[in-house]
Amino acid sequence: MVIAQCQKCKREPSTVVSRKETFCKSCFLKFVKGKQRKQMKDGRFKVKYGRNEDQTTEKTVSAILAFRFDGSSLVLLDILISWLEEQLAMSPRAHVGFNLTVLCYSLEQPQSWIAEKATQIKTKYHGEEGISRLHVKFEILDCNDEVKRNEGLSGIYLTDHFESLIDRSNKVKGDALKMIDTQIQDKSAQEDLKSVVERDVIVRHCLQLECSILLLPDCMSELAISVLAFTARGRGERISETLGDNYIDVDGNRLEVLYPLRDILKSEIESYLKICDLERFQAPKIDNTFKSVKNKTVNELVREYFESVEPEYPEVISTVVKAGSKLRIPFSEGDVKRCGICREIINDDPQNWLESITVNEGIPAKTEEEKRNYELYLSSIQRPEERELYTAGNKESISLCFGCVADLRNLRGKFSWPAD
């Protein structure tokens, strides 16, 4: 068997095939790191020079890496640490170009698992002393605890005519993440609402730490999945926020968001993990091999599609990402209306559109007998919380985007959520 030669260095035998090119280990790692450097080529991240660190402190920016223990997070962390080590090795007067906080979290794994894995990862990079020298620090975030810190969960209701109401008068304490599973039956809706919680917790934590740069580890394949999944779930406005604009505005504060791996394919992430022995730090993957199509989420179905086309047609994935990056939210003058659940901008009222394309009422009862039977029917199917929706008078109107209306469309009764 003839082993192909690396097409880059022309010396070493190839071990990786990507985008129809062959690479040796060294050239492949340089190839992937080069893609990351291109996304962070801004002068703010370059090496700083000075006699001591005090001379460069004011020029050094701080960035937060959202680290969720998946393959992309591990690869990006390894690349960033390698880059910082290279910067320090450039000269005796060289100092790191940026300070890095690794925000470790998981919506699925217990805090004990997160703490253990974070310790193992720090050990790989020479422990506390090694990462401190690079101005890298790890911080463990408990998403459940962050959500519980809100002032209470309000009850949100969705009527048959897609009118959304909120009851702020009787707030209850609770775990919003667990309530998503118990209140919402649809798996895609659960996944969607959990992603809303995840994004909100991370963004607000960045602002608490007074950090202006957020590094998200999503690779090109994952961004392409987001584009199609957002479209399918009626959240097209998030495509612009994810790929188009580099900033998120929250309560008057602006947070810059970067995707350093946006030019790297999922298969390249997996190859990097194997070469650098990073797979052992990954969170356990869920096996969907024997799951029926009807039980799979939108993200899982889209992911399977891209996994099938990536080996032969990687340009399909890059085309989806490029198309998504050109989308922009329409400009609107004056105050903008935001969704009461996900805080996204609402350009068009989804209630009016949904009312115009759906029929929610049957032929009205005419005779006395029909009316009596209709009342008996209502009393037999209505749950107490449904009757409460129409009888209580302490509810007020709240704006919801189309995506959140779609998530709550099959909800019976109230949906508990940490609304403002």
PDB file of C-alpha atoms in Angstrom, residues 191-356:
ATOM      1  CA  GLU A 191     -33.800  22.418  22.608  1.00  0.00           C
ATOM      2  CA  ASP A 192     -34.669  25.852  21.234  1.00  0.00           C
ATOM      3  CA  LEU A 193     -35.690  27.343  24.588  1.00  0.00           C
ATOM      4  CA  LYS A 194     -32.627  25.869  26.321  1.00  0.00           C
ATOM      5  CA  SER A 195     -30.417  27.571  23.727  1.00  0.00           C
ATOM      6  CA  VAL A 196     -32.157  30.853  24.621  1.00  0.00           C
ATOM      7  CA  VAL A 197     -31.306  30.287  28.306  1.00  0.00           C
ATOM      8  CA  GLU A 198     -27.713  29.332  27.440  1.00  0.00           C
ATOM      9  CA  ARG A 199     -27.111  32.435  25.346  1.00  0.00           C
ATOM     10  CA  ASP A 200     -28.712  34.765  27.899  1.00  0.00           C
ATOM     11  CA  VAL A 201     -26.702  33.342  30.821  1.00  0.00           C
ATOM     12  CA  ILE A 202     -23.382  33.573  28.948  1.00  0.00           C
ATOM     13  CA  VAL A 203     -23.958  37.098  27.639  1.00  0.00           C
ATOM     14  CA  ARG A 204     -25.037  38.452  31.013  1.00  0.00           C
ATOM     15  CA  HIS A 205     -22.080  36.767  32.740  1.00  0.00           C
ATOM     16  CA  CYS A 206     -19.701  38.413  30.263  1.00  0.00           C
ATOM     17  CA  LEU A 207     -21.201  41.793  31.106  1.00  0.00           C
ATOM     18  CA  GLN A 208     -20.889  41.075  34.845  1.00  0.00           C
ATOM     19  CA  LEU A 209     -17.171  40.416  34.332  1.00  0.00           C
ATOM     20  CA  GLU A 210     -16.948  43.653  32.305  1.00  0.00           C
ATOM     21  CA  CYS A 211     -15.577  41.746  29.338  1.00  0.00           C
ATOM     22  CA  SER A 212     -16.280  43.181  25.890  1.00  0.00           C
ATOM     23  CA  ILE A 213     -15.205  40.213  23.696  1.00  0.00           C
ATOM     24  CA  LEU A 214     -16.927  36.819  23.601  1.00  0.00           C
ATOM     25  CA  LEU A 215     -15.325  33.937  21.697  1.00  0.00           C
ATOM     26  CA  LEU A 216     -17.812  31.276  20.611  1.00  0.00           C
ATOM     27  CA  PRO A 217     -16.360  27.917  19.479  1.00  0.00           C
ATOM     28  CA  ASP A 218     -18.885  27.037  16.754  1.00  0.00           C
ATOM     29  CA  CYS A 219     -17.168  25.751  13.607  1.00  0.00           C
ATOM     30  CA  MET A 220     -18.403  26.227  10.034  1.00  0.00           C
ATOM     31  CA  SER A 221     -20.521  23.062  10.078  1.00  0.00           C
ATOM     32  CA  GLU A 222     -22.194  24.062  13.356  1.00  0.00           C
ATOM     33  CA  LEU A 223     -22.920  27.545  12.039  1.00  0.00           C
ATOM     34  CA  ALA A 224     -24.496  26.048   8.904  1.00  0.00           C
ATOM     35  CA  ILE A 225     -26.690  23.863  11.134  1.00  0.00           C
ATOM     36  CA  SER A 226     -27.772  26.981  13.026  1.00  0.00           C
ATOM     37  CA  VAL A 227     -28.719  28.796   9.808  1.00  0.00           C
ATOM     38  CA  LEU A 228     -31.085  26.060   8.618  1.00  0.00           C
ATOM     39  CA  ALA A 229     -32.382  25.268  12.117  1.00  0.00           C
ATOM     40  CA  PHE A 230     -33.181  28.929  12.823  1.00  0.00           C
ATOM     41  CA  THR A 231     -35.021  29.110   9.510  1.00  0.00           C
ATOM     42  CA  ALA A 232     -37.037  25.955  10.193  1.00  0.00           C
ATOM     43  CA  ARG A 233     -37.999  27.144  13.682  1.00  0.00           C
ATOM     44  CA  GLY A 234     -39.044  30.623  12.575  1.00  0.00           C
ATOM     45  CA  ARG A 235     -36.053  32.399  14.103  1.00  0.00           C
ATOM     46  CA  GLY A 236     -34.563  33.928  10.983  1.00  0.00           C
ATOM     47  CA  GLU A 237     -33.678  37.133  12.822  1.00  0.00           C
ATOM     48  CA  ARG A 238     -31.073  35.221  14.850  1.00  0.00           C
ATOM     49  CA  ILE A 239     -29.149  34.362  11.677  1.00  0.00           C
ATOM     50  CA  SER A 240     -28.164  38.003  11.309  1.00  0.00           C
ATOM     51  CA  GLU A 241     -27.146  38.228  14.961  1.00  0.00           C
ATOM     52  CA  THR A 242     -25.114  35.010  14.715  1.00  0.00           C
ATOM     53  CA  LEU A 243     -23.354  35.542  11.389  1.00  0.00           C
ATOM     54  CA  GLY A 244     -24.035  39.060  10.145  1.00  0.00           C
ATOM     55  CA  ASP A 245     -23.351  41.466  12.984  1.00  0.00           C
ATOM     56  CA  ASN A 246     -20.371  41.081  15.295  1.00  0.00           C
ATOM     57  CA  TYR A 247     -22.086  42.736  18.245  1.00  0.00           C
ATOM     58  CA  ILE A 248     -24.883  41.993  20.714  1.00  0.00           C
ATOM     59  CA  ASP A 249     -26.590  44.895  22.475  1.00  0.00           C
ATOM     60  CA  VAL A 250     -27.934  44.095  25.956  1.00  0.00           C
ATOM     61  CA  ASP A 251     -29.454  46.771  28.191  1.00  0.00           C
ATOM     62  CA  GLY A 252     -27.352  49.486  26.580  1.00  0.00           C
ATOM     63  CA  ASN A 253     -24.129  47.446  26.719  1.00  0.00           C
ATOM     64  CA  ARG A 254     -22.368  46.217  23.588  1.00  0.00           C
ATOM     65  CA  LEU A 255     -20.637  42.836  23.463  1.00  0.00           C
ATOM     66  CA  GLU A 256     -18.409  41.865  20.538  1.00  0.00           C
ATOM     67  CA  VAL A 257     -18.876  38.256  19.404  1.00  0.00           C
ATOM     68  CA  LEU A 258     -16.268  36.357  17.366  1.00  0.00           C
ATOM     69  CA  TYR A 259     -16.300  32.864  15.824  1.00  0.00           C
ATOM     70  CA  PRO A 260     -12.589  31.984  15.419  1.00  0.00           C
ATOM     71  CA  LEU A 261     -13.425  28.536  13.938  1.00  0.00           C
ATOM     72  CA  ARG A 262     -16.009  29.715  11.410  1.00  0.00           C
ATOM     73  CA  ASP A 263     -13.821  28.549   8.476  1.00  0.00           C
ATOM     74  CA  ILE A 264     -13.184  25.045   9.869  1.00  0.00           C
ATOM     75  CA  LEU A 265     -15.274  21.961   9.060  1.00  0.00           C
ATOM     76  CA  LYS A 266     -16.560  19.490  11.647  1.00  0.00           C
ATOM     77  CA  SER A 267     -14.452  16.686  10.157  1.00  0.00           C
ATOM     78  CA  GLU A 268     -11.360  18.869  10.622  1.00  0.00           C
ATOM     79  CA  ILE A 269     -12.312  19.417  14.266  1.00  0.00           C
ATOM     80  CA  GLU A 270     -12.514  15.647  14.768  1.00  0.00           C
ATOM     81  CA  SER A 271      -9.126  15.095  13.099  1.00  0.00           C
ATOM     82  CA  TYR A 272      -7.539  17.767  15.307  1.00  0.00           C
ATOM     83  CA  LEU A 273      -9.000  16.101  18.419  1.00  0.00           C
ATOM     84  CA  LYS A 274      -7.452  12.751  17.488  1.00  0.00           C
ATOM     85  CA  ILE A 275      -4.039  14.165  16.631  1.00  0.00           C
ATOM     86  CA  CYS A 276      -3.792  16.148  19.891  1.00  0.00           C
ATOM     87  CA  ASP A 277      -5.460  13.496  22.085  1.00  0.00           C
ATOM     88  CA  LEU A 278      -8.272  15.797  23.228  1.00  0.00           C
ATOM     89  CA  GLU A 279     -11.194  13.391  22.818  1.00  0.00           C
ATOM     90  CA  ARG A 280     -10.955  12.212  26.441  1.00  0.00           C
ATOM     91  CA  PHE A 281     -12.090  15.642  27.669  1.00  0.00           C
ATOM     92  CA  GLN A 282     -15.305  15.699  25.639  1.00  0.00           C
ATOM     93  CA  ALA A 283     -18.757  15.496  27.178  1.00  0.00           C
ATOM     94  CA  PRO A 284     -20.493  12.152  26.440  1.00  0.00           C
ATOM     95  CA  LYS A 285     -22.276  12.155  23.100  1.00  0.00           C
ATOM     96  CA  ILE A 286     -25.886  11.033  22.679  1.00  0.00           C
ATOM     97  CA  ASP A 287     -26.246   8.129  20.244  1.00  0.00           C
ATOM     98  CA  ASN A 288     -29.088   8.857  17.801  1.00  0.00           C
ATOM     99  CA  THR A 289     -28.476   5.822  15.587  1.00  0.00           C
ATOM    100  CA  PHE A 290     -31.628   3.988  16.613  1.00  0.00           C
ATOM    101  CA  LYS A 291     -33.820   7.035  17.231  1.00  0.00           C
ATOM    102  CA  SER A 292     -36.775   7.353  14.847  1.00  0.00           C
ATOM    103  CA  VAL A 293     -37.034  10.449  12.659  1.00  0.00           C
ATOM    104  CA  LYS A 294     -40.152  11.721  14.434  1.00  0.00           C
ATOM    105  CA  ASN A 295     -38.273  11.700  17.762  1.00  0.00           C
ATOM    106  CA  LYS A 296     -35.312  13.707  16.453  1.00  0.00           C
ATOM    107  CA  THR A 297     -35.002  17.445  16.903  1.00  0.00           C
ATOM    108  CA  VAL A 298     -34.619  19.934  14.059  1.00  0.00           C
ATOM    109  CA  ASN A 299     -30.925  20.347  14.910  1.00  0.00           C
ATOM    110  CA  GLU A 300     -30.335  16.588  14.854  1.00  0.00           C
ATOM    111  CA  LEU A 301     -31.968  16.202  11.434  1.00  0.00           C
ATOM    112  CA  VAL A 302     -30.031  19.125   9.931  1.00  0.00           C
ATOM    113  CA  ARG A 303     -26.792  17.813  11.469  1.00  0.00           C
ATOM    114  CA  GLU A 304     -27.316  14.414   9.835  1.00  0.00           C
ATOM    115  CA  TYR A 305     -27.813  16.104   6.471  1.00  0.00           C
ATOM    116  CA  PHE A 306     -24.572  18.081   6.665  1.00  0.00           C
ATOM    117  CA  GLU A 307     -22.639  15.048   7.919  1.00  0.00           C
ATOM    118  CA  SER A 308     -23.755  13.187   4.802  1.00  0.00           C
ATOM    119  CA  VAL A 309     -22.727  15.918   2.329  1.00  0.00           C
ATOM    120  CA  GLU A 310     -19.531  17.195   3.989  1.00  0.00           C
ATOM    121  CA  PRO A 311     -17.127  14.444   2.773  1.00  0.00           C
ATOM    122  CA  GLU A 312     -17.872  14.983  -0.929  1.00  0.00           C
ATOM    123  CA  TYR A 313     -19.382  18.473  -1.070  1.00  0.00           C
ATOM    124  CA  PRO A 314     -17.863  20.663   1.676  1.00  0.00           C
ATOM    125  CA  GLU A 315     -18.622  23.745  -0.421  1.00  0.00           C
ATOM    126  CA  VAL A 316     -22.333  23.263   0.379  1.00  0.00           C
ATOM    127  CA  ILE A 317     -21.628  24.066   4.034  1.00  0.00           C
ATOM    128  CA  SER A 318     -19.529  27.138   3.269  1.00  0.00           C
ATOM    129  CA  THR A 319     -22.214  28.401   0.866  1.00  0.00           C
ATOM    130  CA  VAL A 320     -24.885  28.179   3.585  1.00  0.00           C
ATOM    131  CA  VAL A 321     -22.685  30.107   6.034  1.00  0.00           C
ATOM    132  CA  LYS A 322     -21.791  32.764   3.448  1.00  0.00           C
ATOM    133  CA  ALA A 323     -25.452  33.228   2.520  1.00  0.00           C
ATOM    134  CA  GLY A 324     -26.417  33.523   6.184  1.00  0.00           C
ATOM    135  CA  SER A 325     -23.697  36.102   6.848  1.00  0.00           C
ATOM    136  CA  LYS A 326     -25.255  38.438   4.256  1.00  0.00           C
ATOM    137  CA  LEU A 327     -28.603  38.646   6.057  1.00  0.00           C
ATOM    138  CA  ARG A 328     -29.361  41.777   8.070  1.00  0.00           C
ATOM    139  CA  ILE A 329     -32.198  42.789  10.387  1.00  0.00           C
ATOM    140  CA  PRO A 330     -34.273  45.567   8.752  1.00  0.00           C
ATOM    141  CA  PHE A 331     -33.538  49.022  10.122  1.00  0.00           C
ATOM    142  CA  SER A 332     -36.322  50.495  12.228  1.00  0.00           C
ATOM    143  CA  GLU A 333     -36.593  54.014  13.606  1.00  0.00           C
ATOM    144  CA  GLY A 334     -37.526  54.686  17.209  1.00  0.00           C
ATOM    145  CA  ASP A 335     -37.943  52.136  19.967  1.00  0.00           C
ATOM    146  CA  VAL A 336     -37.842  48.496  18.881  1.00  0.00           C
ATOM    147  CA  LYS A 337     -40.216  45.832  20.175  1.00  0.00           C
ATOM    148  CA  ARG A 338     -38.539  42.806  21.764  1.00  0.00           C
ATOM    149  CA  CYS A 339     -39.792  39.323  22.547  1.00  0.00           C
ATOM    150  CA  GLY A 340     -40.692  38.758  26.201  1.00  0.00           C
ATOM    151  CA  ILE A 341     -38.968  35.348  26.215  1.00  0.00           C
ATOM    152  CA  CYS A 342     -35.874  35.439  23.985  1.00  0.00           C
ATOM    153  CA  ARG A 343     -35.427  39.252  23.813  1.00  0.00           C
ATOM    154  CA  GLU A 344     -35.092  39.193  20.022  1.00  0.00           C
ATOM    155  CA  ILE A 345     -36.281  42.173  17.966  1.00  0.00           C
ATOM    156  CA  ILE A 346     -39.815  41.788  16.566  1.00  0.00           C
ATOM    157  CA  ASN A 347     -40.180  43.423  13.154  1.00  0.00           C
ATOM    158  CA  ASP A 348     -43.631  42.071  12.234  1.00  0.00           C
ATOM    159  CA  ASP A 349     -46.361  41.068  14.678  1.00  0.00           C
ATOM    160  CA  PRO A 350     -46.678  37.260  14.361  1.00  0.00           C
ATOM    161  CA  GLN A 351     -50.190  37.288  15.856  1.00  0.00           C
ATOM    162  CA  ASN A 352     -51.695  39.149  12.888  1.00  0.00           C
ATOM    163  CA  TRP A 353     -49.977  36.889  10.375  1.00  0.00           C
ATOM    164  CA  LEU A 354     -50.947  33.664  12.150  1.00  0.00           C
ATOM    165  CA  GLU A 355     -54.544  34.854  12.501  1.00  0.00           C
ATOM    166  CA  SER A 356     -54.711  35.492   8.758  1.00  0.00           C
TER     167      SER A 356
END
